[in-house]
C-alpha cells in the first residue's frame, strides 16, 4: 500500500520464496534445553560476501521474532531484505568486507525446522506437539550450522529485539567463539508489562476456533484471525505514542479502505488491520506461539545464578544500543546489562539513542544516521585493547601522580577548547604509565587514546554525547553513556587508580557530589576547569557589563554548557570543606602556555588539580 502512514518495519517483507536460501540438515538427534530432542533439524540460511582465507571475517546476524534468513537483497533483481538499510556492499555491515550469515531460527516458519515441519517419526506436521524451545536452543542450532560451514569463530554477532537475546546468549554461552557482540533494543529478561502483551496475543490464537490445539495444517481454515489479532497487539508495542500520534491523529476518524475484515472505525484501526492481515500471509500461528514463549521465558540471570554471574562468562567487547521511546524493551534494561558487564570487568560500550520510533527503531531508516555509524565503527575498529575495561578491585593510589608546583608548564600553546587541548596534555603527564583510568566526560576519547598509545591499565570513559560515543567506539575505546549528576554507583570503591574530570565540573548540578564520587571510585582524582576570576573575564564584565567571552570562555551566556561559575579559590575552598586534599595544582594562562605561580587566581584562566580524599 503506497501510503506513508502504513509504512512499517514489515513493509518490505512478503511470503514469497527465498531463491538464494540454502538448507542444511543437522545430524540428529538435536537435544533441547528443557528436555527431549528433535530427530533432525533443517536450517534455512543465506550468506553474503566471502569467507576470507583466515576465516575470521564472519558476522552472524540474528533476526527478530518475525524475521527470516533474508536479511538483505543479494542483487538488484532480488526481493528486499528486512535489514537492507544496514547490510550490504558499502553499508554499516559491509558485505564486501565481511562474510554475513543469517538463518531462520529454530521454531520458525521460513525453512528451518518448526511446528509446520514434518515430524519424520509420524510423517505429519509437528503442529501443537512441537516441543518447547528456548533462545539457547536457537543459538545451539546456529552454532551447529557454523560448524558445518567451517566457521569456528565469529568476528561479530549482532541482533535486535529477540535477535539481541540470541546475540547475548552467544556471548554468554559460547564465549570462545565470539570476538564481539552487538545488542540492539533488547533485554536480558522481559518485564511483566511486555510479557502481558504476549500472553494476550497467544490467547487470541488459542481461542481462535480454528486453532484445534495446533493441529490445523490439514484443515481448510487456520487460526488466521487469532494470529492477526496477536500481530496487531504486538505491533502496538513496536511503535511509540509520538509515532502513532504523528501517523494517525491528523485523520483520526478517516480510516483507509483495506481488504481485511477487522474494525476500521479509525485511521489507526485500518493500519492495524492491514498489518495483521498481511502478517497472516507469511507467518504461522504455531511458530508465533513457540517463538514468543521462548522470548518470554528468556531470563539470563535466572539461568546463570544472577545477571552479573552471567555477564562474567562474556569474553568479548559488547556494544549495547537502546532507543529512548522503546517501551517494550526500555533503555533501563540495556543500562542494567551494561552495569552488570562493568561490575564484572567486561568491555562494554553503551548508548541510548534519542528516537521517536519506539521498539522498531533499529529496523527503520529514521535513526540510521546514529546507529549505522555506531555499528560500522564497532565492527571496523582496530583491535588494540583486548583487556577488560574494569581493573582489579581495591586499586592502591598510583605512585608519583602530580607535579611539583614549581615545575614548568608545557610550551605547546593551545586553548583548552582547541582540538589539541592543553589541559589534556598536562593531565596525560600527571598519570603514571600503567594506571587504570576512568575518564568522566571523556568526549571523543582524546585522553584515553593518548593513554592507551603510551601503555596503560584498564581504561573506561563516561560520556553523554552520542556523536562522541560513536567516535570512541570506532577507536576501540570502552565508553558508556551516563549522566554524571546521577552518581557513579555502579563502580566499587577505589576501582580505578585515577579518575579524571576534565572541563566538566562547571557543567555539573552538584559539583560537591561529583567530587565525592570520583574520589570514592578512584584512588586519585584529576580535575581541570576554567577560572571565571581570570583578569580578562573580570575586566570584560566590569567594562562592558556583559557576560565575558574570552579565549578560555568562548561561549555566549545563552549557549554556554557552564552552569557553575567559580574561581580557583572557590574550588580550593570547596575541597577544604569536603575534606579533599589538593596534592598539586597547576594554574596556567592558556594564551601563553605559562604556569602562574603568583596571583594565579587572577592571572590563570585554567587550573588542573590533583586530588586525594584518602589519608
Short mmCIF file of C-alpha atoms in Angstrom, two decimals, residues 129-588:
data_model
loop_
_atom_site.label_atom_id
_atom_site.label_comp_id
_atom_site.label_asym_id
_atom_site.label_seq_id
_atom_site.Cartn_x
_atom_site.Cartn_y
_atom_site.Cartn_z
CA UNK A 129 3.21 -31.31 19.52
CA UNK A 130 6.31 -29.32 18.62
CA UNK A 131 8.47 -29.35 21.76
CA UNK A 132 9.08 -26.25 23.85
CA UNK A 133 12.21 -24.46 22.69
CA UNK A 134 14.42 -21.75 24.19
CA UNK A 135 16.62 -18.93 22.96
CA UNK A 136 19.57 -21.15 23.91
CA UNK A 137 18.23 -23.89 21.60
CA UNK A 138 18.07 -21.41 18.72
CA UNK A 139 21.69 -20.41 19.35
CA UNK A 140 22.75 -24.05 19.62
CA UNK A 141 21.28 -24.70 16.17
CA UNK A 142 23.13 -21.67 14.81
CA UNK A 143 26.38 -22.93 16.34
CA UNK A 144 25.86 -26.33 14.70
CA UNK A 145 25.25 -24.58 11.37
CA UNK A 146 28.54 -22.70 11.71
CA UNK A 147 30.30 -25.98 12.48
CA UNK A 148 29.01 -27.40 9.22
CA UNK A 149 30.09 -24.25 7.35
CA UNK A 150 33.59 -24.44 8.81
CA UNK A 151 33.28 -21.20 10.79
CA UNK A 152 34.92 -21.73 14.17
CA UNK A 153 34.84 -18.15 15.39
CA UNK A 154 32.72 -15.07 14.66
CA UNK A 155 34.13 -11.63 14.08
CA UNK A 156 30.80 -10.43 15.46
CA UNK A 157 27.28 -11.49 16.29
CA UNK A 158 24.52 -8.91 16.21
CA UNK A 159 20.79 -8.67 16.52
CA UNK A 160 17.87 -6.59 17.71
CA UNK A 161 14.91 -7.47 19.92
CA UNK A 162 14.73 -11.30 20.03
CA UNK A 163 17.82 -11.26 17.83
CA UNK A 164 19.59 -9.30 20.56
CA UNK A 165 18.66 -12.02 23.05
CA UNK A 166 20.33 -14.57 20.79
CA UNK A 167 23.41 -12.38 20.35
CA UNK A 168 23.63 -12.05 24.13
CA UNK A 169 23.21 -15.80 24.53
CA UNK A 170 26.04 -16.32 22.03
CA UNK A 171 28.36 -14.13 24.11
CA UNK A 172 27.41 -15.84 27.38
CA UNK A 173 27.14 -19.49 26.33
CA UNK A 174 29.71 -19.62 23.52
CA UNK A 175 32.29 -17.03 24.62
CA UNK A 176 35.14 -18.88 22.93
CA UNK A 177 33.52 -18.37 19.52
CA UNK A 178 32.62 -14.67 19.59
CA UNK A 179 35.01 -11.72 19.10
CA UNK A 180 32.36 -9.03 19.61
CA UNK A 181 28.62 -8.75 20.24
CA UNK A 182 26.17 -6.02 19.19
CA UNK A 183 22.86 -5.91 21.06
CA UNK A 184 20.12 -3.56 19.84
CA UNK A 185 16.78 -2.77 21.52
CA UNK A 186 16.91 -5.94 23.59
CA UNK A 187 16.74 -7.25 27.12
CA UNK A 188 18.09 -9.92 29.44
CA UNK A 189 14.54 -10.60 30.72
CA UNK A 190 11.12 -9.34 29.68
CA UNK A 191 9.22 -7.07 32.04
CA UNK A 192 5.80 -8.17 33.28
CA UNK A 193 4.26 -5.49 31.06
CA UNK A 194 5.96 -6.84 27.95
CA UNK A 195 5.05 -10.37 28.99
CA UNK A 196 1.38 -9.43 29.32
CA UNK A 197 1.08 -8.34 25.68
CA UNK A 198 2.48 -11.66 24.50
CA UNK A 199 0.04 -13.53 26.75
CA UNK A 200 -2.91 -11.67 25.25
CA UNK A 201 -1.61 -12.38 21.76
CA UNK A 202 -1.23 -16.10 22.40
CA UNK A 203 -4.71 -16.27 23.94
CA UNK A 204 -6.10 -14.74 20.76
CA UNK A 205 -4.52 -17.64 18.85
CA UNK A 206 -5.55 -20.32 21.33
CA UNK A 207 -9.17 -19.13 21.36
CA UNK A 208 -9.47 -18.95 17.59
CA UNK A 209 -11.98 -21.74 16.74
CA UNK A 210 -9.67 -22.98 14.01
CA UNK A 211 -6.66 -23.48 16.29
CA UNK A 212 -7.55 -27.09 17.18
CA UNK A 213 -4.68 -27.41 19.70
CA UNK A 214 -2.23 -26.54 16.97
CA UNK A 215 -3.26 -29.40 14.64
CA UNK A 216 -4.70 -27.38 11.77
CA UNK A 217 -2.35 -27.92 8.82
CA UNK A 218 -4.62 -30.43 7.08
CA UNK A 219 -7.70 -28.24 7.55
CA UNK A 220 -9.21 -25.72 5.18
CA UNK A 221 -9.24 -22.93 7.76
CA UNK A 222 -6.36 -21.98 10.02
CA UNK A 223 -6.31 -19.71 13.09
CA UNK A 224 -5.73 -16.66 10.92
CA UNK A 225 -7.90 -14.29 12.94
CA UNK A 226 -6.16 -15.16 16.18
CA UNK A 227 -2.74 -14.69 14.58
CA UNK A 228 -3.77 -11.37 13.02
CA UNK A 229 -5.00 -10.04 16.36
CA UNK A 230 -1.81 -11.23 18.06
CA UNK A 231 0.18 -9.32 15.47
CA UNK A 232 -1.93 -6.19 15.94
CA UNK A 233 -1.26 -6.30 19.68
CA UNK A 234 2.43 -6.89 19.12
CA UNK A 235 2.66 -4.13 16.53
CA UNK A 236 1.33 -1.58 19.00
CA UNK A 237 4.24 -2.41 21.32
CA UNK A 238 6.72 -1.85 18.49
CA UNK A 239 5.64 1.77 17.98
CA UNK A 240 5.67 4.84 20.21
CA UNK A 241 2.96 7.24 21.28
CA UNK A 242 4.59 10.05 19.32
CA UNK A 243 4.85 7.96 16.15
CA UNK A 244 1.23 6.87 16.35
CA UNK A 245 0.05 10.43 17.02
CA UNK A 246 2.02 11.72 14.05
CA UNK A 247 0.73 8.98 11.75
CA UNK A 248 -2.92 8.88 12.73
CA UNK A 249 -4.07 11.97 14.63
CA UNK A 250 -4.34 14.24 11.54
CA UNK A 251 -7.05 11.99 10.02
CA UNK A 252 -8.08 10.16 13.16
CA UNK A 253 -11.63 9.31 12.01
CA UNK A 254 -10.89 8.75 8.33
CA UNK A 255 -9.72 5.14 8.02
CA UNK A 256 -8.24 3.70 4.84
CA UNK A 257 -10.15 1.10 2.91
CA UNK A 258 -8.12 -2.07 3.40
CA UNK A 259 -9.14 -5.56 2.33
CA UNK A 260 -9.06 -7.14 5.77
CA UNK A 261 -12.16 -7.89 7.84
CA UNK A 262 -11.31 -6.12 11.09
CA UNK A 263 -12.57 -2.95 12.72
CA UNK A 264 -11.72 0.12 10.64
CA UNK A 265 -13.60 2.80 12.55
CA UNK A 266 -10.45 4.86 12.99
CA UNK A 267 -7.37 5.56 10.93
CA UNK A 268 -5.18 3.59 13.33
CA UNK A 269 -7.66 0.70 13.15
CA UNK A 270 -7.24 0.35 9.40
CA UNK A 271 -3.46 0.42 9.90
CA UNK A 272 -3.61 -2.42 12.44
CA UNK A 273 -6.00 -4.39 10.25
CA UNK A 274 -3.58 -4.05 7.36
CA UNK A 275 -0.57 -5.13 9.44
CA UNK A 276 -2.40 -8.08 10.98
CA UNK A 277 -3.85 -9.24 7.67
CA UNK A 278 -0.52 -9.09 5.84
CA UNK A 279 1.25 -10.92 8.64
CA UNK A 280 -1.04 -13.94 8.30
CA UNK A 281 0.04 -14.28 4.67
CA UNK A 282 3.64 -15.04 5.65
CA UNK A 283 3.65 -16.44 9.20
CA UNK A 284 2.41 -19.46 11.09
CA UNK A 285 0.40 -19.27 14.32
CA UNK A 286 2.23 -22.19 15.95
CA UNK A 287 5.59 -20.57 15.22
CA UNK A 288 4.32 -17.33 16.76
CA UNK A 289 3.42 -19.24 19.90
CA UNK A 290 6.72 -21.15 20.02
CA UNK A 291 8.94 -18.12 19.44
CA UNK A 292 7.05 -15.76 21.73
CA UNK A 293 7.19 -18.33 24.54
CA UNK A 294 10.94 -18.69 24.02
CA UNK A 295 11.30 -14.91 24.34
CA UNK A 296 9.06 -14.74 27.38
CA UNK A 297 10.99 -17.45 29.24
CA UNK A 298 14.38 -15.91 28.43
CA UNK A 299 15.89 -14.91 31.78
CA UNK A 300 19.66 -14.73 31.72
CA UNK A 301 20.02 -14.02 35.42
CA UNK A 302 17.83 -16.94 36.46
CA UNK A 303 19.70 -19.35 34.22
CA UNK A 304 23.18 -18.38 35.41
CA UNK A 305 22.88 -17.53 39.09
CA UNK A 306 22.29 -13.81 38.61
CA UNK A 307 22.83 -11.28 35.85
CA UNK A 308 26.36 -10.38 36.97
CA UNK A 309 27.32 -14.04 37.11
CA UNK A 310 26.01 -14.48 33.56
CA UNK A 311 27.98 -11.48 32.32
CA UNK A 312 31.12 -12.84 33.97
CA UNK A 313 31.10 -15.52 31.25
CA UNK A 314 31.40 -12.90 28.48
CA UNK A 315 34.89 -12.55 27.00
CA UNK A 316 34.29 -10.23 24.05
CA UNK A 317 33.63 -6.49 23.78
CA UNK A 318 29.89 -5.74 23.83
CA UNK A 319 28.05 -2.83 22.20
CA UNK A 320 24.61 -2.01 23.62
CA UNK A 321 22.26 0.40 21.84
CA UNK A 322 18.79 1.22 23.13
CA UNK A 323 16.16 3.69 21.93
CA UNK A 324 14.59 6.34 24.15
CA UNK A 325 10.98 5.72 23.04
CA UNK A 326 11.18 1.91 23.23
CA UNK A 327 8.70 0.98 25.93
CA UNK A 328 8.79 -2.74 25.13
CA UNK A 329 12.49 -3.17 26.00
CA UNK A 330 13.24 0.24 27.53
CA UNK A 331 16.73 1.75 27.87
CA UNK A 332 16.79 0.84 31.56
CA UNK A 333 17.18 -2.81 30.52
CA UNK A 334 20.29 -2.02 28.49
CA UNK A 335 21.68 0.01 31.39
CA UNK A 336 21.24 -2.98 33.70
CA UNK A 337 23.15 -5.17 31.27
CA UNK A 338 25.89 -2.57 30.90
CA UNK A 339 26.15 -2.23 34.68
CA UNK A 340 26.43 -6.00 35.09
CA UNK A 341 29.18 -6.15 32.48
CA UNK A 342 31.05 -3.28 34.13
CA UNK A 343 30.70 -4.88 37.54
CA UNK A 344 32.43 -7.99 36.19
CA UNK A 345 35.18 -6.08 34.41
CA UNK A 346 33.96 -6.73 30.91
CA UNK A 347 34.49 -4.44 27.93
CA UNK A 348 31.25 -2.65 27.12
CA UNK A 349 30.10 0.45 25.30
CA UNK A 350 26.51 1.61 25.65
CA UNK A 351 24.36 4.34 24.12
CA UNK A 352 20.72 5.37 24.43
CA UNK A 353 19.64 6.82 21.08
CA UNK A 354 17.06 9.61 21.10
CA UNK A 355 14.26 8.35 18.89
CA UNK A 356 10.53 8.76 18.24
CA UNK A 357 10.23 5.38 16.54
CA UNK A 358 9.74 3.06 19.50
CA UNK A 359 10.99 -0.51 19.65
CA UNK A 360 11.15 -0.89 15.86
CA UNK A 361 13.67 1.96 15.57
CA UNK A 362 16.53 -0.48 14.93
CA UNK A 363 14.82 -1.62 11.73
CA UNK A 364 13.93 1.82 10.38
CA UNK A 365 15.87 4.45 8.46
CA UNK A 366 14.89 7.31 10.78
CA UNK A 367 17.73 6.75 13.25
CA UNK A 368 20.13 5.00 10.87
CA UNK A 369 22.43 8.09 10.86
CA UNK A 370 23.07 7.36 14.54
CA UNK A 371 23.08 3.59 14.91
CA UNK A 372 24.56 2.88 11.47
CA UNK A 373 27.92 4.62 12.12
CA UNK A 374 27.92 3.22 15.65
CA UNK A 375 27.71 -0.36 14.39
CA UNK A 376 30.09 0.30 11.50
CA UNK A 377 32.69 1.81 13.82
CA UNK A 378 32.40 -1.09 16.25
CA UNK A 379 32.78 -3.71 13.52
CA UNK A 380 35.72 -1.97 11.85
CA UNK A 381 37.53 -0.74 14.97
CA UNK A 382 41.21 -1.63 15.45
CA UNK A 383 41.58 -4.50 17.89
CA UNK A 384 44.06 -2.65 20.08
CA UNK A 385 42.68 -3.03 23.58
CA UNK A 386 41.91 -6.66 24.42
CA UNK A 387 41.84 -6.31 28.19
CA UNK A 388 38.68 -5.77 30.22
CA UNK A 389 37.90 -2.12 30.85
CA UNK A 390 37.47 -2.53 34.58
CA UNK A 391 40.61 -3.00 36.68
CA UNK A 392 41.12 -5.35 39.62
CA UNK A 393 39.32 -4.28 42.79
CA UNK A 394 40.84 -2.11 45.52
CA UNK A 395 43.47 -0.31 43.49
CA UNK A 396 46.04 1.48 45.61
CA UNK A 397 46.92 5.13 44.95
CA UNK A 398 49.13 5.35 41.89
CA UNK A 399 52.67 6.41 42.66
CA UNK A 400 54.01 9.79 41.54
CA UNK A 401 50.67 11.24 40.48
CA UNK A 402 51.09 15.01 40.14
CA UNK A 403 53.85 17.55 39.68
CA UNK A 404 55.63 19.92 41.99
CA UNK A 405 54.14 23.40 41.88
CA UNK A 406 57.39 24.86 40.54
CA UNK A 407 57.70 22.51 37.54
CA UNK A 408 57.44 24.30 34.17
CA UNK A 409 54.28 24.09 32.12
CA UNK A 410 54.33 22.72 28.58
CA UNK A 411 55.41 25.12 25.86
CA UNK A 412 52.70 23.95 23.46
CA UNK A 413 50.36 26.94 23.47
CA UNK A 414 46.80 25.78 22.93
CA UNK A 415 43.49 26.92 24.32
CA UNK A 416 41.80 24.26 26.41
CA UNK A 417 38.93 24.33 23.93
CA UNK A 418 41.01 23.54 20.84
CA UNK A 419 41.32 20.02 19.46
CA UNK A 420 44.86 19.82 20.85
CA UNK A 421 43.79 20.73 24.34
CA UNK A 422 46.45 21.99 26.69
CA UNK A 423 44.80 20.50 29.76
CA UNK A 424 44.76 17.01 28.22
CA UNK A 425 48.49 17.19 27.52
CA UNK A 426 49.18 18.10 31.12
CA UNK A 427 46.75 15.53 32.51
CA UNK A 428 48.46 12.82 30.47
CA UNK A 429 51.76 13.86 32.06
CA UNK A 430 50.19 13.59 35.52
CA UNK A 431 49.03 9.99 35.06
CA UNK A 432 51.65 7.29 35.64
CA UNK A 433 52.17 4.64 32.99
CA UNK A 434 50.12 1.53 33.66
CA UNK A 435 47.47 3.30 35.74
CA UNK A 436 43.82 2.32 35.35
CA UNK A 437 41.76 5.37 34.42
CA UNK A 438 38.10 6.36 34.45
CA UNK A 439 37.53 9.48 32.33
CA UNK A 440 34.34 11.33 33.28
CA UNK A 441 33.05 13.28 30.31
CA UNK A 442 35.59 11.66 28.01
CA UNK A 443 34.42 13.38 24.81
CA UNK A 444 35.68 11.63 21.69
CA UNK A 445 38.31 9.77 23.70
CA UNK A 446 41.28 12.08 23.13
CA UNK A 447 42.81 11.46 26.56
CA UNK A 448 42.02 7.75 26.61
CA UNK A 449 43.60 7.33 23.18
CA UNK A 450 46.76 9.08 24.37
CA UNK A 451 46.96 6.88 27.45
CA UNK A 452 46.43 3.68 25.50
CA UNK A 453 49.08 4.64 22.94
CA UNK A 454 51.74 5.03 25.59
CA UNK A 455 50.69 1.98 27.63
CA UNK A 456 48.11 1.93 30.39
CA UNK A 457 45.98 -0.16 32.65
CA UNK A 458 42.26 -0.56 32.13
CA UNK A 459 40.53 2.43 30.52
CA UNK A 460 36.88 3.46 30.57
CA UNK A 461 35.05 6.64 29.59
CA UNK A 462 31.67 8.04 30.57
CA UNK A 463 30.04 10.46 28.14
CA UNK A 464 26.61 11.88 27.24
CA UNK A 465 27.08 12.98 23.64
CA UNK A 466 26.14 10.22 21.14
CA UNK A 467 28.45 11.55 18.42
CA UNK A 468 31.41 11.48 20.81
CA UNK A 469 30.47 7.97 21.93
CA UNK A 470 30.40 6.78 18.31
CA UNK A 471 33.87 8.24 17.80
CA UNK A 472 35.14 6.44 20.91
CA UNK A 473 33.67 3.14 19.75
CA UNK A 474 35.41 3.48 16.38
CA UNK A 475 38.68 3.96 18.29
CA UNK A 476 38.10 0.72 20.20
CA UNK A 477 37.59 2.60 23.45
CA UNK A 478 35.11 1.47 26.08
CA UNK A 479 32.60 4.24 26.72
CA UNK A 480 29.23 4.15 28.45
CA UNK A 481 26.59 6.85 28.26
CA UNK A 482 25.99 8.25 31.74
CA UNK A 483 24.73 11.42 33.41
CA UNK A 484 27.43 12.19 35.98
CA UNK A 485 24.97 14.06 38.17
CA UNK A 486 23.34 10.70 38.90
CA UNK A 487 26.48 9.40 40.55
CA UNK A 488 28.84 6.50 39.94
CA UNK A 489 27.03 3.85 41.94
CA UNK A 490 27.88 1.05 39.51
CA UNK A 491 31.58 1.29 40.43
CA UNK A 492 33.29 -0.15 43.51
CA UNK A 493 35.31 1.89 45.99
CA UNK A 494 38.81 2.55 44.63
CA UNK A 495 38.08 0.60 41.47
CA UNK A 496 40.41 2.84 39.45
CA UNK A 497 43.86 4.28 40.07
CA UNK A 498 42.90 7.64 38.60
CA UNK A 499 39.56 9.31 37.87
CA UNK A 500 39.69 12.30 35.51
CA UNK A 501 37.14 15.12 35.23
CA UNK A 502 38.38 17.49 32.53
CA UNK A 503 36.50 20.70 31.71
CA UNK A 504 33.26 19.23 33.02
CA UNK A 505 32.87 20.28 36.66
CA UNK A 506 31.40 23.66 35.69
CA UNK A 507 28.53 21.84 33.92
CA UNK A 508 27.55 19.75 36.96
CA UNK A 509 24.46 20.47 39.05
CA UNK A 510 26.14 19.20 42.20
CA UNK A 511 29.91 19.56 41.86
CA UNK A 512 30.36 18.54 45.50
CA UNK A 513 28.70 15.16 44.95
CA UNK A 514 30.64 14.55 41.74
CA UNK A 515 33.93 15.21 43.55
CA UNK A 516 32.99 12.88 46.40
CA UNK A 517 32.04 10.13 43.97
CA UNK A 518 35.17 10.39 41.84
CA UNK A 519 37.34 10.12 44.95
CA UNK A 520 35.32 7.15 46.15
CA UNK A 521 35.89 5.11 42.99
CA UNK A 522 39.40 6.41 42.32
CA UNK A 523 42.50 6.42 44.49
CA UNK A 524 43.40 9.77 42.91
CA UNK A 525 41.36 12.40 41.10
CA UNK A 526 42.47 14.91 38.47
CA UNK A 527 40.19 17.86 37.74
CA UNK A 528 40.64 20.62 35.16
CA UNK A 529 38.34 23.63 34.93
CA UNK A 530 38.20 27.22 33.61
CA UNK A 531 38.84 30.02 36.09
CA UNK A 532 35.99 32.51 35.95
CA UNK A 533 38.01 35.00 38.03
CA UNK A 534 40.65 35.37 35.31
CA UNK A 535 41.56 39.02 34.84
CA UNK A 536 40.45 39.14 31.20
CA UNK A 537 37.00 37.85 32.09
CA UNK A 538 36.64 40.15 35.10
CA UNK A 539 37.80 43.17 33.11
CA UNK A 540 35.34 42.46 30.31
CA UNK A 541 32.50 42.11 32.79
CA UNK A 542 33.40 45.38 34.56
CA UNK A 543 33.99 47.40 31.42
CA UNK A 544 31.10 46.20 29.27
CA UNK A 545 28.59 44.99 31.83
CA UNK A 546 28.15 41.83 29.76
CA UNK A 547 28.97 38.21 30.46
CA UNK A 548 32.56 37.66 29.36
CA UNK A 549 33.52 35.80 26.20
CA UNK A 550 37.23 35.05 26.16
CA UNK A 551 39.64 32.55 24.63
CA UNK A 552 39.11 30.22 27.58
CA UNK A 553 35.38 31.01 27.88
CA UNK A 554 34.29 31.05 24.23
CA UNK A 555 30.53 30.59 24.66
CA UNK A 556 27.92 33.34 24.93
CA UNK A 557 25.92 33.12 28.14
CA UNK A 558 22.83 31.72 26.42
CA UNK A 559 24.58 28.71 24.87
CA UNK A 560 27.30 28.02 27.42
CA UNK A 561 27.44 24.50 28.86
CA UNK A 562 28.65 26.04 32.12
CA UNK A 563 26.10 26.40 34.90
CA UNK A 564 28.63 26.92 37.74
CA UNK A 565 30.87 29.98 37.61
CA UNK A 566 33.69 29.59 40.11
CA UNK A 567 37.29 30.58 40.60
CA UNK A 568 40.36 28.60 41.54
CA UNK A 569 39.99 29.88 45.09
CA UNK A 570 36.34 28.81 45.15
CA UNK A 571 37.42 25.32 44.15
CA UNK A 572 40.11 25.23 46.82
CA UNK A 573 37.57 26.32 49.43
CA UNK A 574 35.14 23.58 48.36
CA UNK A 575 37.87 20.95 48.61
CA UNK A 576 38.73 22.14 52.12
CA UNK A 577 35.07 21.94 53.11
CA UNK A 578 34.77 18.39 51.72
CA UNK A 579 38.00 17.19 53.32
CA UNK A 580 39.65 16.69 49.93
CA UNK A 581 43.41 17.18 49.76
CA UNK A 582 44.88 19.02 46.79
CA UNK A 583 48.12 17.16 46.13
CA UNK A 584 49.23 19.56 43.41
CA UNK A 585 47.84 22.50 41.47
CA UNK A 586 48.80 23.73 38.01
CA UNK A 587 47.41 27.17 37.14
CA UNK A 588 48.01 28.12 33.50
#
